[in-house]
Each structure stands twice: as C-alpha cells, then as structure tokens.
CSV table of C-alpha atoms in Angstrom, one decimal:
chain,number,residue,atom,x,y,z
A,1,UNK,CA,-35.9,39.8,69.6
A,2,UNK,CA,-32.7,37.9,70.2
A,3,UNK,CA,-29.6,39.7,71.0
A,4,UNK,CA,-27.5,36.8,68.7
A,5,UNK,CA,-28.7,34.5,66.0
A,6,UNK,CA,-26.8,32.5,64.6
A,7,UNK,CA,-27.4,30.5,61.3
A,8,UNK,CA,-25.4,26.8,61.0
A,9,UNK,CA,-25.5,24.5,63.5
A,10,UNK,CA,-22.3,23.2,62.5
A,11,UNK,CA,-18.6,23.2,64.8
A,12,UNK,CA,-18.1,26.9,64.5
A,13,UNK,CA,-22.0,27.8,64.8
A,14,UNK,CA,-22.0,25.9,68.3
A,15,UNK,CA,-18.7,27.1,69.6
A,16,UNK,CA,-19.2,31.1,68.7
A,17,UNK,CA,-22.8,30.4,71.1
A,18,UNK,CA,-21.1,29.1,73.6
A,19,UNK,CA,-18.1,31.6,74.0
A,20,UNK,CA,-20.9,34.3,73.6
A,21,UNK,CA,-23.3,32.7,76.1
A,22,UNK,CA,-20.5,32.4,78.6
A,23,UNK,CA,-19.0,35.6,78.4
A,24,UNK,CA,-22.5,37.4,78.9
A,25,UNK,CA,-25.1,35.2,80.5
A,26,UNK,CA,-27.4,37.6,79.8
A,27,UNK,CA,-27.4,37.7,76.3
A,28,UNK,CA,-30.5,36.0,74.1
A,29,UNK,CA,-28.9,33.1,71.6
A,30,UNK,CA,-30.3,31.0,69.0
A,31,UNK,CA,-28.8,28.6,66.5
A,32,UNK,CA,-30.6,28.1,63.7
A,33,UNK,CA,-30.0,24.5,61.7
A,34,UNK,CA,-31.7,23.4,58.4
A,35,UNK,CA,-31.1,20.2,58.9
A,36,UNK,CA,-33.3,17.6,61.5
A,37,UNK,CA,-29.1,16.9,63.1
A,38,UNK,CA,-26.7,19.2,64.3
A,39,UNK,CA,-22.6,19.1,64.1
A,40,UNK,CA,-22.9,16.6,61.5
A,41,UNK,CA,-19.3,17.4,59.9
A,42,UNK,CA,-18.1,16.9,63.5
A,43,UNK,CA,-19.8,13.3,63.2
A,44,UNK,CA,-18.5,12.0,60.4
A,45,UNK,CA,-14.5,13.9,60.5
A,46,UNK,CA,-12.1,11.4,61.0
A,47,UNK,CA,-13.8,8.2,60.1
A,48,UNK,CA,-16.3,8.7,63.3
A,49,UNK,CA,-13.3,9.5,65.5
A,50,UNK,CA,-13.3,13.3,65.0
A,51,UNK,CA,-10.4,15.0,63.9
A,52,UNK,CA,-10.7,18.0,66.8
A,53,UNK,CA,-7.6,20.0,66.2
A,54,UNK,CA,-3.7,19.5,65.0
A,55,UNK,CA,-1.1,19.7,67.6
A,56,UNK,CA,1.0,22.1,65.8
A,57,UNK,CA,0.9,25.0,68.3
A,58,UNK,CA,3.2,27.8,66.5
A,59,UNK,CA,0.8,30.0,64.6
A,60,UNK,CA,3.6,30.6,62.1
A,61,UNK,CA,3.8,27.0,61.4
A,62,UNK,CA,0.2,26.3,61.7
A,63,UNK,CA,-0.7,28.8,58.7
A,64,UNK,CA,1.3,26.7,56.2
A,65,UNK,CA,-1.6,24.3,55.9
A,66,UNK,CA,-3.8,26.8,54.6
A,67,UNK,CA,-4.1,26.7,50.8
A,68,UNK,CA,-6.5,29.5,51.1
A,69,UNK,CA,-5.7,31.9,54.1
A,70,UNK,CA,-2.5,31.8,55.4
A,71,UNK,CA,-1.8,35.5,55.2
A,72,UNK,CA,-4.9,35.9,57.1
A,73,UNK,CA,-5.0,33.6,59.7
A,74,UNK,CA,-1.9,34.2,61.2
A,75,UNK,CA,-3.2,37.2,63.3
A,76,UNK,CA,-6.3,35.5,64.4
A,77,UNK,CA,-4.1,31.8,65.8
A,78,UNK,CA,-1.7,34.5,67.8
A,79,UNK,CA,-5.0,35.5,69.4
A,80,UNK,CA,-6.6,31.6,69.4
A,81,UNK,CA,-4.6,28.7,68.5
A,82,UNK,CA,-4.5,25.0,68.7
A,83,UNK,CA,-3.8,24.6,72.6
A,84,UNK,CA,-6.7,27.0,73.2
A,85,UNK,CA,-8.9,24.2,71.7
A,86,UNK,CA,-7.4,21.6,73.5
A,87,UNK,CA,-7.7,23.6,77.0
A,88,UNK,CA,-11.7,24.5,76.1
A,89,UNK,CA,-12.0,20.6,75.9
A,90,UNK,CA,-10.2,19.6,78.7
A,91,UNK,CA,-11.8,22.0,80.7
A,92,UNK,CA,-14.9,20.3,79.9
A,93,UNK,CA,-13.6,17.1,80.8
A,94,UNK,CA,-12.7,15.7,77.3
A,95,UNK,CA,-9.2,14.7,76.9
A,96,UNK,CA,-7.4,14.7,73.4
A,97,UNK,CA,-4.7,12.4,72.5
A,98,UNK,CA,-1.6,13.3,69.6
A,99,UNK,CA,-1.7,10.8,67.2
A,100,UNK,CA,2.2,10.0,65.2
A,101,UNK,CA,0.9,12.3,62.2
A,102,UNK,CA,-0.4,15.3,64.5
A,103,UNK,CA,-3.3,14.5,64.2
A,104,UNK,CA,-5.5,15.2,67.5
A,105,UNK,CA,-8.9,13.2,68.9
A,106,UNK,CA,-10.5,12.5,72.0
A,107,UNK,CA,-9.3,9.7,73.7
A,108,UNK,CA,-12.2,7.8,73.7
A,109,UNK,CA,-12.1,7.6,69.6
A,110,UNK,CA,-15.8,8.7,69.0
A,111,UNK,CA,-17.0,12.6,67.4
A,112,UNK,CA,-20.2,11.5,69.7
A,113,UNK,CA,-17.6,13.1,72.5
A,114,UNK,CA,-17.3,15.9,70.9
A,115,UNK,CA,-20.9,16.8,69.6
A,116,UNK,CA,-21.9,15.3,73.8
A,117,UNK,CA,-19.9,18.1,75.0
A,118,UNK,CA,-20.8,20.7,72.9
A,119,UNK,CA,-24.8,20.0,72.8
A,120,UNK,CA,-24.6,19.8,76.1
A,121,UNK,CA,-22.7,23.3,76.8
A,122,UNK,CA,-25.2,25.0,74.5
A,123,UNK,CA,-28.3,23.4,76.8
A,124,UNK,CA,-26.4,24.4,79.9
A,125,UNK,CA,-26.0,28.3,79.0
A,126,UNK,CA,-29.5,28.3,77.7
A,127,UNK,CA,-28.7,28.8,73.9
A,128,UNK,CA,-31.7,28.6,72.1
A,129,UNK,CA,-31.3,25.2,68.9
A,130,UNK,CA,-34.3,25.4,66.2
A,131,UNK,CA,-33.5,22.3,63.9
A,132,UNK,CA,-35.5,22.1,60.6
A,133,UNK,CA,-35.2,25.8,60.2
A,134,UNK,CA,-33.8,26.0,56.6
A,135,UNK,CA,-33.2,30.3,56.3
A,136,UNK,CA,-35.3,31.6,53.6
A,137,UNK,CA,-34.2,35.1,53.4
A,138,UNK,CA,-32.0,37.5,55.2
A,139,UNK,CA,-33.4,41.1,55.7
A,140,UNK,CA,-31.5,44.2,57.5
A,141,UNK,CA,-34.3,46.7,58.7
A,142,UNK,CA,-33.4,50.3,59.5
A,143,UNK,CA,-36.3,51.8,61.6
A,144,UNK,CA,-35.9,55.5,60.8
A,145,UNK,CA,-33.0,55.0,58.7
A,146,UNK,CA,-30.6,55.0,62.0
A,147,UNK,CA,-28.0,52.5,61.7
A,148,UNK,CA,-28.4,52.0,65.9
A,149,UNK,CA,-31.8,50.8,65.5
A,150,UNK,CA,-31.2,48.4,63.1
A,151,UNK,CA,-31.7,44.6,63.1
A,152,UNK,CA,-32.1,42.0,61.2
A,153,UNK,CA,-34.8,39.9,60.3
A,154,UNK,CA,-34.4,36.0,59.4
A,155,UNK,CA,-37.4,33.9,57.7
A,156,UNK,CA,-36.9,30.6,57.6
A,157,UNK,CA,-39.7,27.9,56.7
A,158,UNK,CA,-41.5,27.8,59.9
A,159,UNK,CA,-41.0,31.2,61.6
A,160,UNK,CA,-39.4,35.2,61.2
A,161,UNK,CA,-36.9,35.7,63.9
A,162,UNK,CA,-35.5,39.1,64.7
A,163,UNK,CA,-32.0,40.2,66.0
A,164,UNK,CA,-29.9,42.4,66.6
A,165,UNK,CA,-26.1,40.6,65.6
A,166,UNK,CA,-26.0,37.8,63.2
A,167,UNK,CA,-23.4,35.3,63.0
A,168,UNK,CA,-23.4,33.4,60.0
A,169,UNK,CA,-21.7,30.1,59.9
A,170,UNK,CA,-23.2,27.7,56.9
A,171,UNK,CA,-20.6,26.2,55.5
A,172,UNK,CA,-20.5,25.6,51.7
A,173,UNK,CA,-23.8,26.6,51.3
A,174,UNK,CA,-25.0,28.0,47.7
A,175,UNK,CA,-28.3,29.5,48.6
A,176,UNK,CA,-26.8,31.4,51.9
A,177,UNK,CA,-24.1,32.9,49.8
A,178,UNK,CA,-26.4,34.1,47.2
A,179,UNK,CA,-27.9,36.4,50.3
A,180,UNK,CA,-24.5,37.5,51.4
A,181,UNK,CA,-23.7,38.4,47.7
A,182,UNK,CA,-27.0,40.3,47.3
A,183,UNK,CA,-26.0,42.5,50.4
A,184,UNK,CA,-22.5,43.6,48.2
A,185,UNK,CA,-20.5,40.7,49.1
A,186,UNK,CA,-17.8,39.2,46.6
A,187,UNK,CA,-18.3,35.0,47.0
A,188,UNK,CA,-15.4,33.3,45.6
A,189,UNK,CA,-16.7,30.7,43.1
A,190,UNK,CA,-16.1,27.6,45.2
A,191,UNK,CA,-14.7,24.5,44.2
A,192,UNK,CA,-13.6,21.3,45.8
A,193,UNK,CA,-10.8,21.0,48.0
A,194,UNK,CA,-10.5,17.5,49.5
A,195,UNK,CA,-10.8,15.0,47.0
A,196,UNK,CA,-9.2,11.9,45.5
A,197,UNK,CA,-8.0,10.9,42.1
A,198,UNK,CA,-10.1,8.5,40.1
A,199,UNK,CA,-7.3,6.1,37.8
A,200,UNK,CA,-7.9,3.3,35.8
A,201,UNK,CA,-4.4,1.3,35.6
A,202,UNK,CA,-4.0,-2.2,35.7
A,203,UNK,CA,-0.8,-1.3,37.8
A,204,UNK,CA,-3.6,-0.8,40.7
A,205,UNK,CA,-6.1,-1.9,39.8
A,206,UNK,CA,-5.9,-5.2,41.4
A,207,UNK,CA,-4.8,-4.1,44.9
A,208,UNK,CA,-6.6,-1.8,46.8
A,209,UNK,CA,-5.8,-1.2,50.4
A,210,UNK,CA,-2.3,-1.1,49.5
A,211,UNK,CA,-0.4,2.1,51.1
A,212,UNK,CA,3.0,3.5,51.1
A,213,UNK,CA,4.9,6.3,51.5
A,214,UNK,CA,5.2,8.1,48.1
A,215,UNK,CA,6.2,11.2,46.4
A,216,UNK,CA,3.5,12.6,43.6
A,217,UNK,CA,4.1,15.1,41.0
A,218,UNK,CA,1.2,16.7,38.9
A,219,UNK,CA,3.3,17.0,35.5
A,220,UNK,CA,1.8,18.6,31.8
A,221,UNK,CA,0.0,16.3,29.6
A,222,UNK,CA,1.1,16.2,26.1
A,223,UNK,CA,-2.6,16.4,24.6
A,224,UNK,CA,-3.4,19.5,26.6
A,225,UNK,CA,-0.1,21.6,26.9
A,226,UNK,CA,-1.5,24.9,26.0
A,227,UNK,CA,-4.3,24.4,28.8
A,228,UNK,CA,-1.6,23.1,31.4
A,229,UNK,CA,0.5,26.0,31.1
A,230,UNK,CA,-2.6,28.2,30.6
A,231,UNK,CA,-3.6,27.3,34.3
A,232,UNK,CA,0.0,27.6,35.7
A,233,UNK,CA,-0.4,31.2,34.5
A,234,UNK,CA,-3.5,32.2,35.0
A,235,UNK,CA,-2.9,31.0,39.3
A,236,UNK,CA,0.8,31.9,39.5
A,237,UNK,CA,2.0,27.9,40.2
A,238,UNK,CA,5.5,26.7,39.7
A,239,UNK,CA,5.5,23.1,38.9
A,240,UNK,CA,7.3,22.7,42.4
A,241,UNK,CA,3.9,23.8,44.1
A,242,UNK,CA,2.5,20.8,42.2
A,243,UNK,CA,3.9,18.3,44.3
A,244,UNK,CA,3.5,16.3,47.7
A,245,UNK,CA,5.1,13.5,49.4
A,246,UNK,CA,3.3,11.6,52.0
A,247,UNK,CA,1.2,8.3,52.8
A,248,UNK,CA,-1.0,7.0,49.2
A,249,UNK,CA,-3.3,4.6,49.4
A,250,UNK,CA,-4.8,2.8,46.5
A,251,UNK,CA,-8.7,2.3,46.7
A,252,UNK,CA,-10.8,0.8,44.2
A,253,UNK,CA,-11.2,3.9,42.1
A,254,UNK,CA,-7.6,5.3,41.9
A,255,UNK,CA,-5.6,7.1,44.8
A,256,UNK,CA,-6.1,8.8,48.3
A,257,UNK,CA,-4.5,9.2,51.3
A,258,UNK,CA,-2.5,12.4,52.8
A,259,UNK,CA,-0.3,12.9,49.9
A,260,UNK,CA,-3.0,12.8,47.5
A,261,UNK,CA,-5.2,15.0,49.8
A,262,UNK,CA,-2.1,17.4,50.3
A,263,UNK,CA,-2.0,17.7,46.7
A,264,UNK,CA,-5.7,18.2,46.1
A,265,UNK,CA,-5.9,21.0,48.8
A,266,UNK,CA,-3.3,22.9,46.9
A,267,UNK,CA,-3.7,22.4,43.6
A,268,UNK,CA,-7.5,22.6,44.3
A,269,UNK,CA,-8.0,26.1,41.8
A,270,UNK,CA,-5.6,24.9,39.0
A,271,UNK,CA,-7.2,20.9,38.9
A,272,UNK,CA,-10.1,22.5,38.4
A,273,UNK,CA,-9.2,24.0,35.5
A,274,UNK,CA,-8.3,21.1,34.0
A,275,UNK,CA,-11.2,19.6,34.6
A,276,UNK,CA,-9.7,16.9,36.9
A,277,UNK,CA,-7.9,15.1,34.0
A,278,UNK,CA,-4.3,15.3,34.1
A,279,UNK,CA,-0.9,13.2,34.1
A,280,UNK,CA,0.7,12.4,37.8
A,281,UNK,CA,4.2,10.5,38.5
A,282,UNK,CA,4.5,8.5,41.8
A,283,UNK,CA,7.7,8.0,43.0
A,284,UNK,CA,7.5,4.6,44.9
A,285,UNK,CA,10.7,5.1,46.8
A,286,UNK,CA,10.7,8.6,47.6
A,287,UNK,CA,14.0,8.5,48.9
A,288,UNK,CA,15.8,7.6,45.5
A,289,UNK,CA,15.8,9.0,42.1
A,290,UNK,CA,16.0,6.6,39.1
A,291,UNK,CA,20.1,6.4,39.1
A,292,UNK,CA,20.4,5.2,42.6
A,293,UNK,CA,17.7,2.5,42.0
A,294,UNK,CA,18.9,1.3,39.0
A,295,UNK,CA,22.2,1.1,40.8
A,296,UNK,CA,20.5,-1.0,43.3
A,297,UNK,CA,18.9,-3.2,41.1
A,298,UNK,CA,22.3,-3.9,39.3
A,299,UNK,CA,23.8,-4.6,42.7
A,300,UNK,CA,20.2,-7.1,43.3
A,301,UNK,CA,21.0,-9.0,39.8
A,302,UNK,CA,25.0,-9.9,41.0
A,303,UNK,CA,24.1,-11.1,44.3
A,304,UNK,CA,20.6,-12.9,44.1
A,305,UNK,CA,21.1,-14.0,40.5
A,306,UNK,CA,19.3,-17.2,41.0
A,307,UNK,CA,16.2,-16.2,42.3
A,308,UNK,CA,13.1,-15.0,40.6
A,309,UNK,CA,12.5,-11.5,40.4
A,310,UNK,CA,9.1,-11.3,41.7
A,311,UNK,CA,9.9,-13.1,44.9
A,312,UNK,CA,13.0,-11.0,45.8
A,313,UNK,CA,11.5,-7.9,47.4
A,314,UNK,CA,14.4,-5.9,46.9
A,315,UNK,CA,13.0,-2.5,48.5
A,316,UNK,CA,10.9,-1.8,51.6
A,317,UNK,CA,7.6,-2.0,49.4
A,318,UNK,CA,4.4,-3.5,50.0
A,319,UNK,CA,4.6,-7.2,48.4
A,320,UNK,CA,1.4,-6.7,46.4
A,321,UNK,CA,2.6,-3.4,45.0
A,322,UNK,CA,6.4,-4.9,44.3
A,323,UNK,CA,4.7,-7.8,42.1
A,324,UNK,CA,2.2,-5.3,40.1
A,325,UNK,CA,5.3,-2.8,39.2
A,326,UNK,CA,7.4,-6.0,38.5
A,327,UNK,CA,4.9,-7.6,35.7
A,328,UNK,CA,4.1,-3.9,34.6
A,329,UNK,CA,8.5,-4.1,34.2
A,330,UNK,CA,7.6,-7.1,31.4
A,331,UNK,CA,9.5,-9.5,33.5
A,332,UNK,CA,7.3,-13.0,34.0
A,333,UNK,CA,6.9,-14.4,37.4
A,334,UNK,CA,9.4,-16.9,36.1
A,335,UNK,CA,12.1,-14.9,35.4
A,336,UNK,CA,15.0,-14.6,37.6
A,337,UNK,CA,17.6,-11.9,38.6
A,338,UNK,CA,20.3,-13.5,36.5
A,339,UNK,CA,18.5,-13.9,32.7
A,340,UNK,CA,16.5,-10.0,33.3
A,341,UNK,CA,18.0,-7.7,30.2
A,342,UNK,CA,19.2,-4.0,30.8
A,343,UNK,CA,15.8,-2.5,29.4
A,344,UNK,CA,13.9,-5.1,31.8
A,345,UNK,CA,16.1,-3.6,34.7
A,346,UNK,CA,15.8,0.2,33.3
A,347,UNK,CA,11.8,-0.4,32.9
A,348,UNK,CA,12.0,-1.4,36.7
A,349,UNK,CA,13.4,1.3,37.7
A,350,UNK,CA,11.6,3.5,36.1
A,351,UNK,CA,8.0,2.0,37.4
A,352,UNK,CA,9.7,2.4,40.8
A,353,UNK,CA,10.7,6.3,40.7
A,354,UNK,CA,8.6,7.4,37.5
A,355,UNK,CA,5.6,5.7,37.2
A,356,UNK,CA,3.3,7.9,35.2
A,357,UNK,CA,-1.0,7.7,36.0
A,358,UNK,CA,-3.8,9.8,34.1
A,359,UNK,CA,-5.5,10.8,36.5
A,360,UNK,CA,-9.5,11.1,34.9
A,361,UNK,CA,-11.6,12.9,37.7
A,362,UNK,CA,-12.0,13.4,41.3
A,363,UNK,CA,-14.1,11.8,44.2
A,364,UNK,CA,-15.1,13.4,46.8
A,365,UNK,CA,-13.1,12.5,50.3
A,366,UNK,CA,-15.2,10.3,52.3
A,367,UNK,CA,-17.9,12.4,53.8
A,368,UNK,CA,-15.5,15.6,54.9
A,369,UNK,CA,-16.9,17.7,51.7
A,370,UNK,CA,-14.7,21.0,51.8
A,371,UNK,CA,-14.7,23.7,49.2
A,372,UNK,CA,-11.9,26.2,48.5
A,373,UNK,CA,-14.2,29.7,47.8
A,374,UNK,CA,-16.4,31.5,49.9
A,375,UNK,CA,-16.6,35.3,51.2
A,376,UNK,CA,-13.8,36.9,49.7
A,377,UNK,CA,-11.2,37.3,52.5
A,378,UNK,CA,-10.8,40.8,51.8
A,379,UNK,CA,-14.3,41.7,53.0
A,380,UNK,CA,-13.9,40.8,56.4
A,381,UNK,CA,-12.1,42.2,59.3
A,382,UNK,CA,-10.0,39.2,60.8
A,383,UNK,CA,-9.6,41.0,64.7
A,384,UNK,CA,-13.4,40.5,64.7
A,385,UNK,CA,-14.7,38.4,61.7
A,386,UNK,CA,-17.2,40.9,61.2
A,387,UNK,CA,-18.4,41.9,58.0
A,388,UNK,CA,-16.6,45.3,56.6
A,389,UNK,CA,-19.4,46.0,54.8
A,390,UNK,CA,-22.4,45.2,56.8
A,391,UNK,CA,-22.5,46.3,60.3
A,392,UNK,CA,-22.9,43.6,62.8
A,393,UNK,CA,-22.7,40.8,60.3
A,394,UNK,CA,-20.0,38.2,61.6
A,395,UNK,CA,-19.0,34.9,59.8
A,396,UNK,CA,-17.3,31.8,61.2
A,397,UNK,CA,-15.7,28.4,59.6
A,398,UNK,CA,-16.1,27.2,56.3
A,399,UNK,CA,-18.6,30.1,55.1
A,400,UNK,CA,-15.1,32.0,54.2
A,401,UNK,CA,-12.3,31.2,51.4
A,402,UNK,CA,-10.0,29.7,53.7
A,403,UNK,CA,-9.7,25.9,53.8
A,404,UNK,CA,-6.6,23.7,54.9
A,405,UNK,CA,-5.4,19.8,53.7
A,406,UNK,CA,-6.8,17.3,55.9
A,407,UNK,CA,-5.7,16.7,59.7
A,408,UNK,CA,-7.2,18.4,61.9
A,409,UNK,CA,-6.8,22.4,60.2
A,410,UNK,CA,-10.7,22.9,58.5
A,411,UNK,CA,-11.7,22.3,62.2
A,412,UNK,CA,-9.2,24.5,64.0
A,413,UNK,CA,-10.2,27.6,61.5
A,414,UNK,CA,-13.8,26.9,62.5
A,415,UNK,CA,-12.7,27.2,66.3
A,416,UNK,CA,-10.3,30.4,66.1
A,417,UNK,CA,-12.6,32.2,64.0
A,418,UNK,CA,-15.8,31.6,65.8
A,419,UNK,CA,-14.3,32.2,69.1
A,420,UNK,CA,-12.7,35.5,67.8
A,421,UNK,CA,-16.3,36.2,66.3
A,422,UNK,CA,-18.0,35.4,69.4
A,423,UNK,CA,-15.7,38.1,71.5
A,424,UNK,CA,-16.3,40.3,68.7
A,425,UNK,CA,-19.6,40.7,69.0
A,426,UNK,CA,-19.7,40.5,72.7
A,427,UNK,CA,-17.4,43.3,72.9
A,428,UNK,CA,-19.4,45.2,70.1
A,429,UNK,CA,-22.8,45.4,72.6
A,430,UNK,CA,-20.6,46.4,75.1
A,431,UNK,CA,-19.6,49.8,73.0
C-alpha cells in the first residue's frame, strides 16, 4: 500500500513527488510512467534547452497568457509563482538565465539539467519510478462502504498497486481521461493549442528561415461567411481577439514563430471550428498602416528615382522578403523607382501592410504537443487541485483545461499546480 501514487512521469508528476516526499519523509511515493523515459516534454521544450519558467513574476500579469485558465489560476500563482520555481532550482544548484523575450532556461542551455536535477531529487527522497507501467484501470474500493477506509487500486500491465491518495498528472492522454470521465468527470473535448499554419504562396514559398516582426489578423473568408461568423458566436470572439503581433517565421510549410503560436493558443477553439482553413493578413511593418507606407514609398520614388526597385530596400525588412513582396507588387527586377505606376506603388503597399494568406491546416509545433481541453475547471478545487467530486483524487499540469501560448507558461502551470497539489494532499493525511 503506498500512501501517494502518482500516474505521469511527466514535469508536474516529478515535482508534486518531490514537494510531498520532502515535506513528509515518511510518506510511501511512486510514480508511475507508461513510457520506457521519464520527463520527456521537459527534453524536448525549448529546442533541447528547456523552457523552465517565464520571468513574469506578477500573478496578475502572468494569468494573461492563459487562453484557458486565467480566472483560475490567479489564486493558485499568489500562492506559487514564477520566482518560486526559479528559487526550487537554485536551491538545487541550477541557475536560470532571462532570455530578451522572458523566456527563462538553465544557464547551461540543456533540459538534461533539468530532468538531472529532478531524477535525481526523486532518487534522493526515495520516491518509488516504475517505467513501462502503462495504467490499465483505475478502481476506488470502499471496504465497508466507509469513505475513511477507502483506497484506490491501479492495474497497470505488469502489476496492481494500491493507495491511499492519487495524483493524476498524464497529460493529454485519451485513455486516462476516459477513467476520470467514467468516475463523473466532465473532460473538455481537447483540441490543439500550439500549432502552426500550413500556406502554400509563392510569396513564401521560396524563403524559408526568413523572420520578422509582424502583425497577423485572422479575418472572414468570403466562401465560408456563414461558418466564420457561426464560430465568432458560438465562442463569444470579437475579431480584435483574432489578432497577434510578434516575431513570424516562414518555414517550408507556411508560418510559425511567437505571433503565429500566440494566435493559435487563442484562437485554438474557434480554428478548430473551421477546420484550420481560413484567410490571414500580415502586416509586414507593423508599425504603419497602408497610408503612411504609401506615403513613404511616394517620398522613395522622388528621391531614389534612378534606382531599381528591388535593390532599394526602402524599410527595415529582411532582403529576401523585400524582393518576394516586390515581384508579387508586378514590378520586374528591372524596373526602377522613377518609371513604377501608381497601382504598382498602391500594390506595394498593400503587399507590405495587407498581404492576405489562406491558411489550409495546422502542424503541430515541433515536439511541444499541447491541447486546449481536459478536466473541466469547474470540477476541481484550485486551493488544493483535488477533485470535488472524488475524494482524495488530485490532478496536476496538462491533465486540466488550462493551457498558455508558448514561453515558458504550459511549464509554470505544471509547477504551481503540482506543488499546490502536493501540499494538498500532505495536509489532507495530516487531518
């Protein structure tokens, strides 16, 4: 019999253990993991580096980058925030460093920092890890129907394990959720989160790698109108929520970067309406509208009159991306500033703060697959993360429907809520 099991061994599964191992020694903790590899989100976040944590340190604030949870997660960062996370590391002896964006990692660039410490914290408290323990079923017994003698009883593909709390912390897992739902839970049907645009456009087609700032705009297509506004009903949007400003990078198949991934995370409910094929305008210069460019340009065609066009960079643009929007203007690599028409100068403008993509599905993010849905928020008391419904049923991270854009936020909800879990159900044997 175990006093704690808990299933995931993912960033929140391991940090609950440890909180709970620490603050009672005496306590019997297991992690169970389905895979052969533990923490391997933490791996893989942040291109290798691990993206631990965001160093925005006002709960208030932090909360805004929560698509899903905002409301409820503001009570539970006034008890556990950002520079908690960063003190549990240092503590530790791992040092983070504040990237320009926020963004926080350990100073020595690698997640293996991160998964070091924490695999070694768990061996150091004696916390129990069973890898290839995929959880089969999920049983509450009541021996003579007295809810003090109850516990619960976890079959997995190798063994039954009995305990008395259960922290559950699987992520997006189908099959776990299914079990929670059979117990009287309401799962949120999940869908994805983090993702980026698939485009085919010969304005981008031939430069990938290219990134700029830009500002993005998720507008109504004419061929599906009723469906557009449909979904801007049916979620409550404003066509203002549909729009993010912020570092784009063009890949091979479309767009990504921050502002695309900002704009996913939001709109993740309503572009999945649509089925992930919709219009978006890019704004180029996101400091000008049309008018002021076209101003510019005017100003560009006095001056520099006898230079070509294409070799004039007249805005702080990547070269590669001023050439594509140039041709895509219909002015020739030969044409200069002098001989370019008023429509040629228009169209330029207009392919510099209005350039309009159809956007024709959705990849996933690199490897840093995160789902809006999950336990319905409601269900679950947020000054313990226990279970409303279930006695001495917790939940921690991703398991929940609360998810944030990318930088650092997924992994600082995994933290607070497993460490507000882990008091929670230290404090609950203490009762």
């Amino acid at each position: 019999m175990y006093d704690v099991l808990i299933l995931g061994g993912g960033a929140a599964g391991f940090y609950a253990a440890i909180h709970i191992a620490e603050s009672d020694p005496e306590l019997k903790v297991a992690i169970m993991e389905r895979g052969k590899e533990v923490l391997g989100k933490v791996k893989v976040s942040g291109g290798g580096r691990c993206n631990v944590t965001h160093a925005e340190f006002d709960p208030k604030e932090l909360v805004k980058n929560y698509p899903r949870g905002e409301k409820e997660l503001l009570g539970p960062f006034h008890s556990y925030c950002s520079g908690d996370t960063v003190a549990f590391f240092e503590e530790r002896g791992i040092s983070l460093k504040i990237e320009p964006d926020g963004r926080m990692f350990p100073t020595s660039n690698s997640s293996q920092t991160i998964i070091d410490c924490l695999v070694n914290e768990t061996d150091r408290l004696g916390v129990k890890v069973f890898r290839n323990s995929s959880v089969t079923g999920i049983t509450k017994v009541l021996e003579d129907d007295r809810e003090d003698s109850a516990y619960w009883s976890i079959q997995t593909i190798r063994n039954t394990y009995r305990t008395k709390k259960l922290l559950v912390s699987t992520g997006s897992n189908p099959k776990i959720w299914g079990m929670l739902e059979a117990m009287g839970h309401t799962i949120v049907p999940p869908v994805p989160s983090l993702f980026t645009f698939n485009i085919k456009d010969d304005r981008i087609s031939g430069i990938p790698g290219v990134s700029t700032k830009a500002r993005i705009n998720i507008v109504p297509g004419q061929a599906h109108i009723g469906r557009f506004n449909a979904a801007l009903k049916k979620y409550g949007i404003q066509l203002s929520d549909l729009e993010s400003e912020g570092p784009l990078l063009i890949t091979h198949w479309g767009m990504s970067g921050p502002g695309i991934l900002r704009l996913s995370a939001w709109g993740a409910l309503f572009l999945n309406e649509l089925n992930y094929r919709f219009p978006i305008r890019v704004n180029w210069l996101p400091d000008y509208h049309e008018g002021a460019v076209l101003g510019e340009l005017q100003k560009i065609k006095e001056i520099e009159g006898k230079k070509t066009v294409l070799r004039t960079k007249s805005f702080d643009l990547p070269k590669r991306l001023w050439v594509s929007l140039v041709k895509a203007s219909e002015i020739t690599e030969t044409d200069k500033w002098a001989d370019i028409s008023k429509t040629q100068l228009q169209n330029l403008a207009m392919q510099l703060t209005d350039s309009q993509f159809q956007v024709t599905g959705k990849s996933t993010f690199k490897e840093e697959f995160v789902t809006a849905g999950g336990i319905d928020l409601k269900e679950i008391n947020f000054k313990t993360y226990e279970s409303k419904l279930v006695p001495n049923l917790y939940f921690a991270g991703e398991i929940i429907n609360v998810d944030a854009i990318t930088g650092g936020f997924n992994f600082q909800n995994a933290w607070t809520g497993a460490y507000i879990a882990a008091r929670g159900i230290v404090r609950n044997g203490e009762s």
